[in-house]
Amino acid sequence: MKRTLLFLALSMVLHGIATGQSMSLLFDGPVPPPAAPTADLPTAPATVPLDADLYRLIDRYAIRYGAGSVSDNLHTSVRPYTRAAVARLAERMLADSANLAPQDRFNAEYLLRDNWNFTTRPATYNQGRRPLLKQFYQRQSDLYSLSIPDFTLRVNPVLGLSVGKDSETDGLRYVNTRGAQVEGTIDERLSFYTFLADNQQGVPLYVRQRIERDRIVPHEGYWKDFRTVGGNQYDFFTARGSVTYAATRHISAQLGHDRNVIGNGYRSLILSDYSAPYFFLKLNTRIWKLNYQNLFTEMVAQRTLDANGSFQDTLYQKKYMALHHLSFDVTPTFNVGLFENTILGGRSFRRDSLGRNIPGSQRRGFELEYLNPIIFYRAVEQHVGSADNTVLGLDFKWNIRRTAQLYGQLMLDEFKLSEVRAGKGWWANKQAFQLGGKYLNVAGIRTLDVQLEFNYIRPFTYQHADSYTNYQHYQQPLAHPMGANLYEALGVLSYQPLPRLQLVGKAFYTVQGQDRQLKADSLVNY
């Protein structure tokens, strides 16, 4: 049993530099009081890009102000959020302006400006004070923006620069990101988004050890060595994008290459944003107290490496995922969700004399029966005679008196009650659960928030017959970053003493069982 005490991280985020990985709070000036819409708002369900700092703020205000009408209440267990829902949240915040701290008002104004084409406020609140060359920063939120009937466009640069020291290796640790982000809407029903960035980074020792073990840079796909002086350094290109269409007032379809998240915690035991982006088709139905999401993805089962461990120029083997999640607001403050997820192999299999799966030569492709949006996937798996990997479970969220939140997840792969009662550690009982809480304005100190979370994952929970059906993509976990066979306690403390200054401290304690291996291989993920 290997015990690991992960480091305590303290980060200071100055909201004055726009980057692709952290929120930029650049805007001053009061926002006018609520006003009637000046024009019809787009119905295109554009989404807010996933970002830890930004979503921590949105979640904070969803606890305090999220219990709005049924039609615009945020279903925070499915991410990314729509820009329209975040704009409604910011408007509710400013309607309670008498009780807002300066930091909260600053954040609300940022959220409105960042979602200017989905708010009912007049356009003057986001007007640039001194546009550059009369074309750039006409709106405070965007380098270049355009809004004409049936079309909006937003173009922004991406710049992420950081530098630090690692006590265990020589040389500087750094991240150097440059790129662009483009998004917009067409005909009020279609939205588009793309993020492109070139990256170089020198990582701390513990990250480098993970890269050497898995032969992959976390969160990314293709990569190459950049420099080797002072420790390994890496070069990679990040590309994400999507197109979303509002088929009706309540149903939308999204096609993209990006990540998705299910859950309210710091971790997700169902689907997290840890892995590389993947191709997906997502259908979302939002009506009454319900949010129903169908997600169909194509992923990479195996990468082909040569004898030196380098990438080969060949088509990588595919795998697929079909997931549906139903979220129900029992009350304005209590939500429960049910999910089912199936990982499909991209190749056919045959059984040997011992009943083991042996990959066949036939490429299988995606099972069309899984496209049925309302069905029990286990029944489909049995019907087509496949050996796919199906898991199911639930999640919940309870907001308490606008100051706290309890949340959790339960994931079941295989479950046999008699073996659980026997207490012999039967390997095929694969379960995981999460329980956490958030508390706002600790000890009466405004903007001082704490989050505590416990995760427990039994051995083999995310493992299956092989890489075609296990719970990973591009050799990276789809749920918890460390895989299975662990329990973990973590805490996040955040404080915003000034509008442009945010302090965040994180502490993790993880105990994980690992086998000793002569050669590391992340496919052996207990």
Coordinates of C-alpha atoms in Angstrom, one line a residue:
M1 CA 0.0 0.0 0.0
K2 CA 1.5 3.3 -1.1
R3 CA 0.6 6.4 1.0
T4 CA 0.8 9.7 -0.8
L5 CA 0.5 13.2 0.8
L6 CA -0.1 15.6 -2.0
F7 CA 1.2 19.1 -1.7
L8 CA -0.6 22.1 -0.4
A9 CA -1.0 24.6 -3.3
L10 CA -1.5 28.3 -2.7
S11 CA -2.2 30.4 -5.7
M12 CA -2.8 34.1 -6.1
V13 CA -4.9 35.1 -9.1
L14 CA -4.7 38.7 -10.1
H15 CA -7.7 39.3 -12.4
G16 CA -5.9 41.8 -14.6
I17 CA -4.4 39.6 -17.3
A18 CA -6.5 37.7 -19.8
T19 CA -5.5 34.1 -20.3
G20 CA -7.0 31.1 -21.9
Q21 CA -6.9 29.1 -18.6
S22 CA -8.1 31.6 -16.0
M23 CA -10.8 34.2 -15.7
S24 CA -10.0 37.8 -16.6
L25 CA -11.8 40.5 -14.5
L26 CA -10.9 43.7 -16.4
F27 CA -13.9 45.8 -16.1
D28 CA -14.8 48.9 -14.0
G29 CA -17.9 51.1 -13.9
P30 CA -21.3 50.6 -12.5
V31 CA -23.9 48.4 -14.2
P32 CA -27.3 50.0 -14.7
P33 CA -30.3 48.7 -12.7
P34 CA -32.5 46.1 -14.3
A35 CA -34.1 47.1 -17.6
A36 CA -36.4 45.6 -20.1
P37 CA -34.8 43.7 -23.0
T38 CA -33.9 46.0 -25.9
A39 CA -34.1 43.2 -28.4
D40 CA -34.9 39.5 -28.6
L41 CA -32.2 37.5 -27.0
P42 CA -30.5 34.6 -29.0
T43 CA -31.9 31.2 -28.1
A44 CA -28.7 29.5 -29.2
P45 CA -27.4 27.6 -26.2
A46 CA -23.8 28.9 -26.2
T47 CA -21.8 27.6 -23.3
V48 CA -19.2 29.0 -20.9
P49 CA -15.8 27.3 -21.5
L50 CA -14.7 25.1 -18.6
D51 CA -12.4 26.9 -16.2
A52 CA -11.8 26.1 -12.6
D53 CA -11.6 29.7 -11.3
L54 CA -14.6 31.0 -13.2
Y55 CA -16.8 28.0 -12.3
R56 CA -15.9 28.2 -8.7
L57 CA -17.4 31.7 -8.7
I58 CA -20.5 30.7 -10.7
D59 CA -21.1 27.8 -8.3
R60 CA -20.7 30.2 -5.3
Y61 CA -23.5 32.4 -6.6
A62 CA -25.6 29.5 -7.7
I63 CA -25.8 28.6 -4.0
R64 CA -26.7 32.1 -3.0
Y65 CA -28.9 33.2 -5.9
G66 CA -29.6 30.1 -7.9
A67 CA -33.1 29.3 -6.6
G68 CA -34.8 31.3 -9.3
S69 CA -37.7 30.3 -11.5
V70 CA -38.0 26.8 -12.8
S71 CA -37.2 28.0 -16.3
D72 CA -33.8 29.5 -15.6
N73 CA -32.5 27.6 -12.6
L74 CA -29.0 26.3 -13.1
H75 CA -28.6 22.5 -13.3
T76 CA -25.0 22.6 -11.9
S77 CA -24.4 18.8 -12.1
V78 CA -24.0 19.0 -15.9
R79 CA -21.2 21.2 -17.3
P80 CA -20.4 23.4 -19.2
Y81 CA -23.2 25.8 -18.3
T82 CA -25.1 27.8 -20.9
R83 CA -24.2 31.5 -21.1
A84 CA -27.9 32.4 -20.9
A85 CA -28.2 30.7 -17.5
V86 CA -25.1 32.4 -16.2
A87 CA -26.4 35.8 -17.4
R88 CA -29.8 35.2 -15.6
L89 CA -27.8 34.4 -12.4
A90 CA -25.8 37.6 -12.6
E91 CA -29.0 39.6 -13.1
R92 CA -30.5 38.1 -10.0
M93 CA -27.4 39.0 -8.1
L94 CA -27.6 42.7 -9.1
A95 CA -31.3 42.8 -8.3
D96 CA -30.1 42.2 -4.7
S97 CA -27.4 44.9 -5.0
A98 CA -28.0 46.3 -1.5
N99 CA -26.7 43.1 0.0
L100 CA -23.7 42.7 -2.3
A101 CA -20.1 43.1 -1.1
P102 CA -17.9 45.1 -3.5
Q103 CA -16.2 41.9 -4.6
D104 CA -19.6 40.2 -5.3
R105 CA -20.7 43.2 -7.4
F106 CA -17.5 43.2 -9.3
N107 CA -17.9 39.5 -10.1
A108 CA -21.6 40.0 -11.1
E109 CA -20.6 42.8 -13.5
Y110 CA -17.9 40.6 -15.0
L111 CA -20.4 37.7 -15.6
L112 CA -22.8 40.1 -17.3
R113 CA -20.1 41.6 -19.6
D114 CA -18.7 38.1 -20.4
N115 CA -22.3 37.1 -21.5
W116 CA -23.4 40.4 -23.0
N117 CA -25.3 38.9 -25.9
F118 CA -27.5 36.8 -23.5
T119 CA -28.5 39.5 -21.0
T120 CA -31.6 41.8 -20.8
R121 CA -29.4 44.8 -19.9
P122 CA -29.0 47.6 -22.4
A123 CA -25.8 47.5 -24.5
T124 CA -24.3 50.7 -22.9
Y125 CA -23.1 48.8 -19.7
N126 CA -20.4 47.0 -21.7
Q127 CA -19.4 49.9 -24.0
G128 CA -15.7 50.5 -24.4
R129 CA -14.5 53.7 -23.0
R130 CA -11.7 54.3 -25.5
P131 CA -11.9 51.8 -28.5
L132 CA -8.5 51.1 -30.1
L133 CA -8.4 52.3 -33.7
K134 CA -12.2 52.6 -33.4
Q135 CA -12.5 48.8 -34.1
F136 CA -10.9 47.1 -31.1
Y137 CA -12.4 46.9 -27.6
Q138 CA -15.6 48.6 -28.7
R139 CA -17.0 46.4 -25.9
Q140 CA -14.9 46.1 -22.7
S141 CA -15.1 42.3 -22.8
D142 CA -13.7 41.6 -26.2
L143 CA -10.7 42.5 -28.4
Y144 CA -13.1 42.5 -31.4
S145 CA -16.8 42.1 -31.4
L146 CA -19.7 42.5 -33.8
S147 CA -23.5 42.5 -33.2
I148 CA -25.9 42.8 -36.1
P149 CA -29.3 41.3 -36.6
D150 CA -29.0 37.5 -36.7
F151 CA -25.2 37.5 -36.1
T152 CA -22.8 38.1 -33.2
L153 CA -19.0 37.5 -33.2
R154 CA -16.4 37.7 -30.4
V155 CA -12.7 37.4 -30.9
N156 CA -10.2 37.4 -28.0
P157 CA -6.5 36.6 -27.6
V158 CA -5.3 33.9 -25.3
L159 CA -2.2 34.5 -23.2
G160 CA -1.1 32.3 -20.3
L161 CA 2.3 32.9 -18.8
S162 CA 3.5 31.5 -15.4
V163 CA 6.8 30.6 -13.9
G164 CA 7.9 28.9 -10.7
K165 CA 10.5 26.7 -9.0
D166 CA 10.4 23.0 -8.1
S167 CA 12.4 22.0 -5.0
E168 CA 13.2 18.6 -6.4
T169 CA 14.6 19.6 -9.8
D170 CA 16.8 22.3 -11.2
G171 CA 15.7 25.0 -13.6
L172 CA 12.5 27.0 -13.8
R173 CA 9.0 25.4 -14.1
Y174 CA 6.8 27.4 -16.5
V175 CA 3.8 27.5 -18.8
N176 CA 3.8 29.5 -22.0
T177 CA 0.5 29.6 -23.9
R178 CA -0.5 31.8 -26.8
G179 CA -3.6 31.5 -29.0
A180 CA -7.0 32.8 -29.8
Q181 CA -10.6 32.2 -28.9
V182 CA -13.5 32.9 -31.3
E183 CA -17.2 32.4 -30.7
G184 CA -20.5 33.7 -31.8
T185 CA -24.2 33.1 -32.8
I186 CA -26.0 32.9 -36.1
D187 CA -29.8 33.3 -36.7
E188 CA -30.3 33.3 -32.9
R189 CA -30.4 29.5 -32.9
L190 CA -26.9 28.4 -33.8
S191 CA -23.7 29.1 -31.7
F192 CA -20.1 28.3 -32.5
Y193 CA -16.9 28.2 -30.4
T194 CA -13.2 27.5 -31.0
F195 CA -10.1 27.7 -28.8
L196 CA -6.6 27.3 -30.4
A197 CA -3.4 27.6 -28.5
D198 CA 0.3 26.7 -28.9
N199 CA 1.9 25.6 -25.6
Q200 CA 5.3 24.9 -24.1
Q201 CA 5.7 23.9 -20.5
G202 CA 8.3 22.7 -18.0
V203 CA 6.7 20.7 -15.3
P204 CA 7.4 19.8 -11.7
L205 CA 9.0 16.4 -10.9
Y206 CA 5.7 14.7 -9.8
V207 CA 4.1 15.7 -13.1
R208 CA 7.1 14.6 -15.1
Q209 CA 7.0 11.2 -13.4
R210 CA 3.3 10.8 -14.4
I211 CA 4.2 11.7 -18.0
E212 CA 7.0 9.2 -18.2
R213 CA 4.8 6.5 -16.8
D214 CA 1.8 7.1 -19.1
R215 CA 3.7 8.6 -22.1
I216 CA 1.1 11.3 -22.2
V217 CA 0.9 15.0 -21.2
P218 CA -2.1 15.3 -18.8
H219 CA -5.2 16.9 -20.4
E220 CA -3.7 16.8 -23.9
G221 CA -3.4 14.4 -26.9
Y222 CA -0.4 14.6 -29.3
W223 CA 2.7 16.1 -27.8
K224 CA 6.5 16.2 -28.4
D225 CA 9.6 17.0 -26.4
F226 CA 10.6 20.6 -26.3
R227 CA 13.8 20.8 -24.4
T228 CA 15.6 18.4 -22.0
V229 CA 17.9 20.9 -20.2
G230 CA 16.8 21.2 -16.5
G231 CA 14.2 18.5 -16.8
N232 CA 11.9 17.4 -19.5
Q233 CA 9.9 20.1 -21.2
Y234 CA 7.0 19.6 -23.6
D235 CA 5.4 21.1 -26.6
F236 CA 1.8 20.6 -27.6
F237 CA -1.1 22.3 -29.5
T238 CA -4.5 22.6 -27.9
A239 CA -7.6 22.7 -30.1
R240 CA -11.2 22.7 -28.8
G241 CA -14.4 23.7 -30.5
S242 CA -18.1 23.1 -30.9
V243 CA -21.2 24.0 -32.9
T244 CA -24.6 24.1 -31.0
Y245 CA -28.0 24.3 -32.5
A246 CA -31.3 25.0 -30.6
A247 CA -33.7 22.7 -32.3
T248 CA -36.6 23.9 -30.2
R249 CA -37.0 26.1 -27.1
H250 CA -36.2 23.1 -24.9
I251 CA -34.0 20.8 -27.0
S252 CA -30.4 21.5 -28.3
A253 CA -27.8 19.5 -30.1
Q254 CA -24.1 20.1 -29.9
L255 CA -21.3 18.7 -32.0
G256 CA -17.8 19.3 -30.8
H257 CA -14.2 18.3 -29.8
D258 CA -14.0 19.2 -26.1
R259 CA -14.6 17.9 -22.6
N260 CA -17.8 17.5 -20.5
V261 CA -18.3 17.2 -16.7
I262 CA -20.9 15.6 -14.5
G263 CA -21.0 16.5 -10.8
N264 CA -20.8 19.3 -8.3
G265 CA -17.5 18.3 -6.6
Y266 CA -13.9 19.2 -7.1
R267 CA -13.5 15.6 -8.4
S268 CA -16.1 13.7 -10.5
L269 CA -16.4 10.0 -10.2
I270 CA -18.6 9.9 -13.3
L271 CA -17.1 12.1 -16.0
S272 CA -14.4 14.8 -15.3
D273 CA -12.4 17.2 -17.5
Y274 CA -9.0 15.5 -16.8
S275 CA -8.6 13.6 -20.0
A276 CA -7.8 15.0 -23.5
P277 CA -10.6 16.5 -25.5
Y278 CA -12.7 14.0 -27.5
F279 CA -15.2 14.2 -30.3
F280 CA -18.9 14.1 -29.2
L281 CA -22.5 14.6 -30.1
K282 CA -24.6 15.9 -27.2
L283 CA -28.4 16.3 -27.0
N284 CA -29.8 18.3 -24.1
T285 CA -33.4 18.6 -23.2
R286 CA -34.4 21.3 -20.6
I287 CA -38.0 21.5 -19.6
W288 CA -40.0 22.0 -16.4
K289 CA -37.8 20.8 -13.5
L290 CA -35.9 18.3 -15.7
N291 CA -32.6 18.4 -17.6
Y292 CA -31.9 15.3 -19.7
Q293 CA -28.6 15.0 -21.4
N294 CA -27.4 12.4 -24.0
L295 CA -23.7 12.2 -24.8
F296 CA -22.2 10.1 -27.5
T297 CA -18.4 10.2 -28.0
E298 CA -15.6 8.8 -30.0
M299 CA -12.3 8.2 -28.1
V300 CA -8.9 6.7 -28.5
A301 CA -8.4 3.2 -27.1
Q302 CA -4.7 2.8 -27.8
R303 CA -1.9 4.8 -29.1
T304 CA 0.6 3.1 -31.3
L305 CA 4.2 3.5 -30.2
D306 CA 7.5 2.4 -31.8
A307 CA 10.3 0.5 -30.0
N308 CA 11.6 3.8 -28.7
G309 CA 8.3 4.8 -27.2
S310 CA 7.6 7.5 -29.8
F311 CA 4.3 8.1 -31.6
Q312 CA 3.8 6.3 -34.9
D313 CA 2.1 7.9 -37.8
T314 CA -0.9 5.6 -38.0
L315 CA -4.6 5.6 -37.2
Y316 CA -5.1 5.0 -33.5
Q317 CA -7.6 2.4 -32.4
K318 CA -11.1 3.7 -31.5
K319 CA -13.5 3.3 -28.6
Y320 CA -16.9 4.9 -28.0
M321 CA -19.0 6.1 -25.1
A322 CA -22.8 6.5 -24.7
L323 CA -24.0 8.3 -21.6
H324 CA -27.3 9.7 -20.5
H325 CA -28.0 11.8 -17.3
L326 CA -31.3 12.9 -15.9
S327 CA -31.3 15.8 -13.5
F328 CA -34.4 16.7 -11.5
D329 CA -35.1 19.7 -9.3
V330 CA -37.1 18.1 -6.5
T331 CA -37.3 21.6 -4.9
P332 CA -35.6 24.9 -5.9
T333 CA -32.8 23.9 -3.5
F334 CA -32.6 20.1 -3.8
N335 CA -31.6 18.2 -7.0
V336 CA -31.0 14.6 -7.8
G337 CA -29.6 13.0 -10.9
L338 CA -29.5 9.5 -12.4
F339 CA -27.0 8.4 -15.0
E340 CA -26.0 5.4 -17.1
N341 CA -22.8 5.1 -19.1
T342 CA -21.5 2.4 -21.5
I343 CA -18.0 2.2 -22.9
L344 CA -18.0 0.3 -26.3
G345 CA -15.0 -1.4 -27.8
G346 CA -14.0 -0.3 -31.3
R347 CA -13.1 -3.9 -32.3
S348 CA -14.9 -7.2 -32.3
F349 CA -13.9 -10.0 -29.8
R350 CA -14.0 -13.8 -29.7
R351 CA -13.7 -16.1 -26.7
D352 CA -10.9 -18.5 -26.2
S353 CA -11.3 -21.9 -24.5
L354 CA -10.9 -20.3 -21.0
G355 CA -13.6 -17.7 -21.7
R356 CA -11.2 -14.8 -22.2
N357 CA -11.8 -12.0 -24.7
I358 CA -9.4 -12.1 -27.6
P359 CA -9.4 -9.1 -30.0
G360 CA -10.6 -10.0 -33.4
S361 CA -9.5 -8.5 -36.7
Q362 CA -12.9 -7.0 -37.5
R363 CA -13.4 -3.3 -36.7
R364 CA -16.7 -3.0 -34.9
G365 CA -17.6 0.6 -34.9
F366 CA -20.4 2.3 -32.9
E367 CA -23.5 0.2 -32.0
L368 CA -26.4 2.2 -33.5
E369 CA -28.8 0.8 -30.9
Y370 CA -27.1 3.0 -28.3
L371 CA -28.4 6.1 -30.1
N372 CA -31.8 5.5 -28.6
P373 CA -32.0 8.5 -26.2
I374 CA -34.4 6.9 -23.7
I375 CA -33.4 3.3 -23.0
F376 CA -31.7 1.1 -20.4
Y377 CA -28.2 0.6 -21.8
R378 CA -27.7 -2.7 -20.0
A379 CA -30.6 -4.1 -22.1
V380 CA -28.9 -3.0 -25.3
E381 CA -25.6 -4.5 -24.2
Q382 CA -27.3 -7.9 -23.7
H383 CA -29.4 -7.6 -26.8
V384 CA -26.4 -7.1 -29.2
G385 CA -24.4 -9.8 -27.4
S386 CA -21.5 -7.5 -26.6
A387 CA -19.0 -7.4 -23.8
D388 CA -19.3 -3.6 -23.2
N389 CA -18.6 -1.9 -19.9
T390 CA -21.8 -0.4 -18.4
V391 CA -21.9 1.6 -15.2
L392 CA -24.8 3.5 -13.5
G393 CA -25.4 5.6 -10.4
L394 CA -26.7 8.8 -9.0
D395 CA -25.7 12.3 -7.8
F396 CA -27.4 14.9 -5.6
K397 CA -27.0 18.5 -4.5
W398 CA -28.7 20.3 -1.6
N399 CA -28.3 24.1 -1.2
I400 CA -28.9 25.1 2.5
R401 CA -30.1 28.6 3.5
R402 CA -28.1 30.2 0.7
T403 CA -24.9 29.7 2.6
A404 CA -24.0 26.0 2.2
Q405 CA -24.2 23.0 -0.1
L406 CA -24.1 19.3 0.4
Y407 CA -23.3 17.1 -2.7
G408 CA -22.4 13.6 -3.6
Q409 CA -22.1 10.8 -6.2
L410 CA -22.5 7.1 -6.2
M411 CA -21.2 5.0 -9.1
L412 CA -21.9 1.2 -9.4
D413 CA -20.3 -1.1 -11.9
E414 CA -20.9 -4.6 -10.4
F415 CA -22.6 -5.1 -7.1
K416 CA -23.3 -8.3 -5.2
L417 CA -24.8 -7.8 -1.7
S418 CA -23.9 -11.2 -0.3
E419 CA -20.2 -10.5 -1.1
V420 CA -20.4 -7.0 0.5
R421 CA -21.9 -8.5 3.7
A422 CA -19.2 -11.2 3.7
G423 CA -16.5 -8.5 3.8
K424 CA -13.9 -10.6 2.0
G425 CA -13.0 -7.9 -0.5
W426 CA -14.4 -9.6 -3.5
W427 CA -12.7 -8.0 -6.5
A428 CA -15.8 -7.8 -8.7
N429 CA -17.7 -5.5 -6.3
K430 CA -16.8 -2.2 -8.1
Q431 CA -18.2 0.9 -6.5
A432 CA -17.3 4.5 -5.8
F433 CA -18.9 7.2 -3.8
Q434 CA -18.3 10.9 -3.1
L435 CA -19.5 13.2 -0.3
G436 CA -18.7 16.8 0.0
G437 CA -19.8 20.2 1.2
K438 CA -19.3 23.9 0.5
Y439 CA -19.7 26.7 3.1
L440 CA -19.8 30.4 2.1
N441 CA -18.6 33.4 4.1
V442 CA -16.9 31.4 6.8
A443 CA -17.0 33.0 10.3
G444 CA -19.0 35.9 8.8
I445 CA -16.1 36.9 6.5
R446 CA -17.4 37.8 3.1
T447 CA -16.0 35.9 0.1
L448 CA -14.1 33.5 2.4
D449 CA -15.4 30.1 1.3
V450 CA -14.3 26.5 2.1
Q451 CA -15.0 23.2 0.3
L452 CA -14.4 19.7 1.9
E453 CA -14.7 16.5 0.0
F454 CA -14.2 12.7 0.5
N455 CA -13.8 10.2 -2.3
Y456 CA -13.7 6.4 -2.1
I457 CA -13.1 4.2 -5.1
R458 CA -12.8 0.4 -4.8
P459 CA -10.2 -1.6 -6.7
F460 CA -10.8 -2.3 -10.4
T461 CA -13.8 0.1 -10.5
Y462 CA -12.7 1.7 -13.8
Q463 CA -10.9 -1.3 -15.2
H464 CA -12.3 -3.8 -17.7
A465 CA -11.2 -6.5 -20.1
D466 CA -8.8 -4.2 -22.0
S467 CA -8.2 -0.6 -23.2
Y468 CA -11.1 -0.8 -25.6
T469 CA -13.7 -0.9 -22.8
N470 CA -11.9 0.5 -19.7
Y471 CA -12.7 3.9 -18.3
Q472 CA -10.1 6.0 -20.1
H473 CA -9.4 8.0 -23.2
Y474 CA -6.0 8.6 -24.8
Q475 CA -4.5 6.7 -21.8
Q476 CA -6.0 9.2 -19.4
P477 CA -8.7 8.5 -16.8
L478 CA -12.2 9.8 -17.6
A479 CA -13.1 10.2 -14.0
H480 CA -10.7 10.5 -11.0
P481 CA -7.2 11.5 -12.2
M482 CA -5.6 8.8 -10.1
G483 CA -7.8 5.9 -11.2
A484 CA -9.2 3.5 -8.6
N485 CA -8.3 1.7 -5.4
L486 CA -8.1 4.8 -3.3
Y487 CA -9.6 7.0 -0.7
E488 CA -9.1 10.7 -0.7
A489 CA -9.8 13.8 1.5
L490 CA -9.3 17.2 0.0
G491 CA -10.0 20.8 0.9
V492 CA -10.2 24.1 -1.0
L493 CA -10.1 27.5 0.7
S494 CA -10.7 30.6 -1.4
Y495 CA -10.8 34.2 -0.4
Q496 CA -11.3 37.4 -2.5
P497 CA -10.1 40.3 -0.2
L498 CA -10.1 42.7 -3.2
P499 CA -12.1 42.7 -6.4
R500 CA -9.0 42.0 -8.5
L501 CA -7.3 39.6 -6.0
Q502 CA -8.2 36.0 -5.3
L503 CA -6.4 33.6 -3.0
V504 CA -6.9 29.9 -3.4
G505 CA -5.4 27.1 -1.2
K506 CA -5.8 23.4 -1.9
A507 CA -4.8 20.4 0.2
F508 CA -5.1 16.7 -0.8
Y509 CA -4.5 13.5 1.2
T510 CA -4.7 10.4 -0.9
V511 CA -4.1 6.7 0.0
Q512 CA -3.9 4.4 -3.0
G513 CA -3.0 0.8 -3.5
Q514 CA -0.6 0.1 -6.3
D515 CA 1.2 -3.0 -7.6
R516 CA 4.9 -2.9 -8.1
Q517 CA 5.8 -3.1 -11.7
L518 CA 9.0 -3.6 -13.6
K519 CA 7.7 -1.4 -16.3
A520 CA 5.0 1.2 -15.6
D521 CA 1.8 0.9 -17.6
S522 CA -1.2 3.0 -16.9
L523 CA -3.4 0.3 -18.5
V524 CA -2.9 -1.7 -15.3
N525 CA -5.1 0.8 -13.3
Y526 CA -6.4 -0.7 -10.1

